[in-house]
C-alpha positions as MATLAB code, in Angstrom:
seq = 'NRGVLVRSPSRDELRQSIVARAALEGAAAELAATRISAEQLEQLERADERYVGLTRRLQAPDLDDATRLDVTFEWLRVNDTFHDVVLEAAGMPLLRTMARSVRRALRTPPLLLSQDVQRLHGENLRQHRALLEALRAGNARAARELMTDHILATGRLIDVILDRTAGNGHTPEAARTAP';
ca = [
      60.483   20.592   64.882;
      59.106   17.755   62.660;
      55.471   17.004   63.738;
      54.285   13.701   63.925;
      53.759   11.221   60.761;
      50.337    9.444   61.052;
      49.595    6.235   59.100;
      46.597    5.800   57.674;
      45.145    1.843   57.196;
      45.783    0.186   54.606;
      42.816   -0.946   52.406;
      43.414   -4.407   53.347;
      43.865   -3.237   56.651;
      40.830   -1.303   56.834;
      38.734   -4.432   55.356;
      39.903   -5.847   58.412;
      38.716   -3.464   60.949;
      35.069   -3.461   59.418;
      35.411   -7.843   58.961;
      36.757   -7.263   63.833;
      34.192   -4.828   64.294;
      31.294   -5.959   62.728;
      31.963   -9.687   64.523;
      32.840   -8.249   68.249;
      29.665   -5.693   67.745;
      27.138   -7.880   66.529;
      28.236  -10.208   69.265;
      27.619   -7.320   72.132;
      24.498   -6.683   70.192;
      23.244  -10.157   70.900;
      24.533   -9.984   75.026;
      22.594   -6.924   75.221;
      19.269   -7.385   73.402;
      19.170   -9.895   77.312;
      20.633   -7.225   79.549;
      19.938   -4.013   78.629;
      18.461   -1.909   80.823;
      15.805    0.812   80.925;
      17.400    3.651   81.306;
      19.945    2.162   78.168;
      17.558    2.236   75.804;
      16.518    5.405   77.336;
      19.533    6.963   75.833;
      20.081    4.766   72.733;
      16.542    7.059   71.710;
      18.426    9.847   72.316;
      21.273    9.040   71.061;
      19.052    8.349   67.922;
      17.706   11.892   68.518;
      20.329   13.087   68.350;
      21.826   11.821   65.630;
      18.444   12.464   63.067;
      18.612   15.658   63.712;
      22.618   15.919   62.711;
      22.335   13.126   59.483;
      19.683   16.227   58.249;
      22.170   19.126   58.777;
      24.472   16.936   57.135;
      22.141   16.683   54.367;
      21.474   19.936   53.784;
      22.869   21.413   50.184;
      24.050   24.976   51.571;
      26.235   23.405   54.124;
      29.466   25.044   53.979;
      32.710   22.830   54.270;
      34.081   24.017   57.995;
      30.088   23.740   59.304;
      30.565   20.320   57.624;
      33.477   19.696   59.130;
      32.579   20.425   62.558;
      28.576   18.433   62.362;
      30.316   15.188   60.442;
      32.695   15.470   64.090;
      29.821   15.662   66.392;
      28.359   13.617   63.952;
      30.579   10.479   64.537;
      30.618   11.546   68.432;
      26.782   11.193   68.495;
      27.496    7.923   66.534;
      30.105    6.456   68.399;
      27.557    6.937   72.123;
      25.211    5.032   70.208;
      27.443    1.688   69.958;
      29.148    2.668   73.467;
      25.108    1.917   75.252;
      24.732   -1.515   72.906;
      28.677   -1.998   74.206;
      28.022   -1.334   77.558;
      24.835   -2.860   77.706;
      26.984   -6.288   76.843;
      27.999   -5.879   80.706;
      31.629   -7.352   78.709;
      34.439   -5.166   79.439;
      37.076   -7.224   77.451;
      34.588   -7.234   74.431;
      33.296   -3.136   74.542;
      37.138   -2.756   74.937;
      37.969   -4.688   71.782;
      35.273   -3.123   69.877;
      36.413    0.451   70.576;
      39.859   -0.479   69.818;
      39.173   -1.518   66.129;
      36.843    0.802   65.841;
      39.451    4.079   65.880;
      41.243    2.502   63.230;
      38.083    3.062   60.993;
      38.618    6.947   61.348;
      39.293    8.203   58.887;
      37.959   12.204   57.755;
      38.984   12.409   53.388;
      36.106    9.462   53.443;
      33.751   10.588   56.201;
      34.097   14.258   53.955;
      33.366   12.173   50.741;
      30.237   12.978   48.810;
      28.439   10.010   48.638;
      29.299    9.339   52.560;
      25.986   10.921   52.068;
      24.664    7.645   51.240;
      25.307    6.390   54.561;
      23.487    9.040   56.240;
      20.050    7.621   55.710;
      21.367    3.935   55.706;
      22.910    4.659   59.616;
      19.478    6.300   60.370;
      17.329    3.218   58.737;
      19.580    0.899   60.233;
      19.820    2.515   63.971;
      16.160    2.659   64.371;
      15.815   -1.282   63.430;
      18.563   -1.790   66.144;
      16.916    0.187   68.955;
      14.032   -1.456   68.197;
      15.591   -5.380   68.729;
      17.098   -4.234   71.167;
      13.602   -2.424   73.126;
      12.127   -6.257   71.631;
      14.602   -8.157   72.992;
      15.127   -9.573   70.099;
      18.693  -11.601   70.782;
      19.589  -12.648   67.290;
      17.890   -9.798   64.891;
      20.333   -7.356   66.952;
      23.370   -9.168   65.941;
      22.025   -9.817   61.994;
      21.615   -6.077   62.176;
      24.488   -4.504   63.806;
      26.634   -7.022   61.953;
      24.770   -5.733   58.940;
      24.880   -2.207   59.674;
      29.046   -2.140   60.319;
      29.684   -4.711   57.082;
      27.205   -2.013   54.659;
      29.724    0.922   56.367;
      32.205   -1.187   54.744;
      31.378   -1.643   51.360;
      31.067    2.161   50.780;
      34.381    3.336   51.778;
      35.333    0.447   49.052;
      33.567    2.207   46.707;
      34.665    5.325   47.891;
      37.686    4.277   48.409;
      37.540    2.712   44.682;
      36.543    6.339   43.565;
      39.409    8.341   45.031;
      41.562    6.375   44.123;
      44.776    7.757   42.577;
      43.363   10.987   42.472;
      45.636   12.358   45.382;
      42.928   14.219   46.698;
      42.534   15.108   50.387;
      41.277   17.967   52.362;
      43.101   20.342   53.572;
      40.852   20.218   57.145;
      40.214   16.818   57.423;
      44.571   16.042   57.725;
      44.450   18.556   60.523;
      40.700   17.632   62.384;
      40.698   16.159   65.555;
];
């Protein structure tokens, strides 16, 4: 039994994925600003509330590694829910499918478990809240800019993390077996 070897994306592939995702989700946010329903705004609000709670848990200094891994993956699921509601509100199934496909390329658990990712948690809270307010106000231009900046900022942090971890060969064991 040899198992399956999963190749991690190269740094260039990660950068390309980030740029593509920013463009796709920025366009989706712009469209969503004029199409989003009251129910979808409520879904975003609930996802944002859950995201805040999970972020606070991740920022707890006494969180053990196993719990941190579990909370990190739940944090990712809630983040995906937030982004999926925006994609759904855009009303363009092809755009939604493409953006979700690009997002999957960014699943890099060793990066998500880095101590540097703590910066991402707080920044994402602010960015999600600002995006939610732009969508609620129907401000298409702001929604596009906020979503694009949000994803590109994440990409810049990934670059920082990769710079710090380059060549150290450290991949947390839990991350290798994560779902």
